[in-house]
């Protein structure tokens, strides 16, 4: 049975993690990038507005600089992000252009959500871009973000963006199929729908699997789901490696990944 969403999907936020965009040498995964852009353009062709939250700046920056092991100090990561972000946008720009679409870069930090004026400015820019048919590509402004205010592989950032954009759905794509039930220390079946994030659910989520790539993991995703839920935005965590995953989830309503839908309070 196709999945039903509480509201018609007119505006969605799609978030992709670094592990989908860079290979083990931290070089761009061209097939993934192409497929993501094509699927986003397919949604646009159907009249759905898409805000794209993309990580990958640090990973691709490290690749460009020939650094194989993720540094632990913040300035080195910030420098890598400065290199990688430019590369990322070049790649996206070319791919969107091939489909006759324009994309734009928005880099945000925590302060942009915390300060009313900045929040309003970001929100206005986003709305104008969407109104003009542009695909905004959002990342954290890593060059000026430090550890204390970092969003954590953009999971939290994507939730805050989804709230700011008043999106109808947030789809977080990573390299896992969703949240799995854990019984006796073993992962059993994938949970396809969750209505409340309880302590049991949290216990099933682990940390990030590959520290070389990013700081995210299932826990940061669950935190993001909770932020989005406060703004009444349902979320889906799914595997970005599943063929045509965006199209299947959004256009066909296929029940891929784990769907977090907080039941409205009575
Ligand atoms: N904003 C970062 C990026 O795009 C997040 C990932 C990380 O912490 O490595 O690279």
Short mmCIF file of C-alpha atoms in Angstrom, two decimals, residues 145-249:
data_model
loop_
_atom_site.label_atom_id
_atom_site.label_comp_id
_atom_site.label_asym_id
_atom_site.label_seq_id
_atom_site.Cartn_x
_atom_site.Cartn_y
_atom_site.Cartn_z
CA UNK A 145 31.35 27.02 12.49
CA UNK A 146 33.21 25.49 15.38
CA UNK A 147 32.62 22.28 17.30
CA UNK A 148 30.32 23.79 19.91
CA UNK A 149 27.89 25.08 17.34
CA UNK A 150 28.21 22.44 14.65
CA UNK A 151 25.07 20.77 13.35
CA UNK A 152 26.56 17.24 12.99
CA UNK A 153 26.66 16.13 9.35
CA UNK A 154 23.75 18.44 8.63
CA UNK A 155 21.02 16.25 10.17
CA UNK A 156 20.01 18.97 12.60
CA UNK A 157 20.55 21.64 9.96
CA UNK A 158 18.16 19.84 7.60
CA UNK A 159 15.48 19.73 10.31
CA UNK A 160 15.86 23.43 11.04
CA UNK A 161 15.72 24.19 7.35
CA UNK A 162 12.60 22.03 6.98
CA UNK A 163 10.98 24.01 9.81
CA UNK A 164 12.08 27.33 8.34
CA UNK A 165 10.84 26.40 4.86
CA UNK A 166 7.57 25.01 6.30
CA UNK A 167 8.23 21.88 4.27
CA UNK A 168 5.69 19.07 3.99
CA UNK A 169 8.36 16.37 4.34
CA UNK A 170 12.02 15.93 5.22
CA UNK A 171 13.86 13.00 3.65
CA UNK A 172 17.26 12.19 5.17
CA UNK A 173 19.33 9.97 2.92
CA UNK A 174 22.35 8.11 4.20
CA UNK A 175 23.91 4.68 3.76
CA UNK A 176 21.48 2.81 6.00
CA UNK A 177 18.00 1.56 5.10
CA UNK A 178 16.35 3.10 8.15
CA UNK A 179 16.04 2.23 11.81
CA UNK A 180 16.27 -1.45 12.67
CA UNK A 181 14.73 -3.26 15.60
CA UNK A 182 17.45 -4.54 17.93
CA UNK A 183 16.76 -7.76 19.78
CA UNK A 184 19.36 -9.51 21.94
CA UNK A 185 22.07 -7.21 20.55
CA UNK A 186 21.17 -8.17 16.95
CA UNK A 187 19.50 -6.04 14.31
CA UNK A 188 16.36 -7.82 13.17
CA UNK A 189 13.74 -6.13 10.96
CA UNK A 190 13.56 -2.58 9.69
CA UNK A 191 10.90 -0.47 11.39
CA UNK A 192 8.83 1.13 8.70
CA UNK A 193 6.76 3.60 10.76
CA UNK A 194 7.40 5.30 14.11
CA UNK A 195 4.98 7.61 15.91
CA UNK A 196 7.05 8.56 18.95
CA UNK A 197 10.76 8.46 19.73
CA UNK A 198 10.83 6.54 22.98
CA UNK A 199 13.85 5.43 25.04
CA UNK A 200 13.53 1.99 23.38
CA UNK A 201 13.78 3.56 19.94
CA UNK A 202 16.81 5.60 21.01
CA UNK A 203 18.47 2.45 22.33
CA UNK A 204 18.21 0.94 18.84
CA UNK A 205 20.18 3.80 17.26
CA UNK A 206 23.98 3.66 17.17
CA UNK A 207 26.66 6.28 16.34
CA UNK A 208 28.25 7.18 13.01
CA UNK A 209 29.77 4.18 11.28
CA UNK A 210 32.63 5.76 9.40
CA UNK A 211 34.36 8.49 11.35
CA UNK A 212 36.36 9.41 8.27
CA UNK A 213 33.28 10.74 6.59
CA UNK A 214 31.21 12.60 9.08
CA UNK A 215 29.95 13.17 12.58
CA UNK A 216 26.37 12.07 11.94
CA UNK A 217 24.69 8.80 12.87
CA UNK A 218 21.27 7.46 13.79
CA UNK A 219 21.17 9.39 17.09
CA UNK A 220 21.71 12.74 15.38
CA UNK A 221 19.02 11.75 12.89
CA UNK A 222 16.55 10.99 15.67
CA UNK A 223 17.32 14.36 17.25
CA UNK A 224 16.66 15.97 13.89
CA UNK A 225 13.36 14.09 13.57
CA UNK A 226 12.29 15.55 16.92
CA UNK A 227 13.13 19.09 15.85
CA UNK A 228 11.19 18.63 12.62
CA UNK A 229 8.25 17.14 14.54
CA UNK A 230 7.97 20.32 16.60
CA UNK A 231 7.35 22.12 13.34
CA UNK A 232 4.89 19.38 12.24
CA UNK A 233 7.24 18.16 9.51
CA UNK A 234 7.20 14.37 9.07
CA UNK A 235 10.55 12.71 8.24
CA UNK A 236 11.82 9.70 6.39
CA UNK A 237 15.24 8.16 6.93
CA UNK A 238 16.20 6.05 3.94
CA UNK A 239 19.14 4.60 2.06
CA UNK A 240 20.40 6.92 -0.64
CA UNK A 241 21.95 3.96 -2.45
CA UNK A 242 18.53 2.44 -3.16
CA UNK A 243 17.88 3.00 -6.87
CA UNK A 244 15.54 5.93 -7.57
CA UNK A 245 14.89 6.30 -3.84
CA UNK A 246 13.71 9.93 -3.94
CA UNK A 247 11.35 9.38 -6.83
CA UNK A 248 9.94 6.20 -5.30
CA UNK A 249 9.38 7.76 -1.86
#
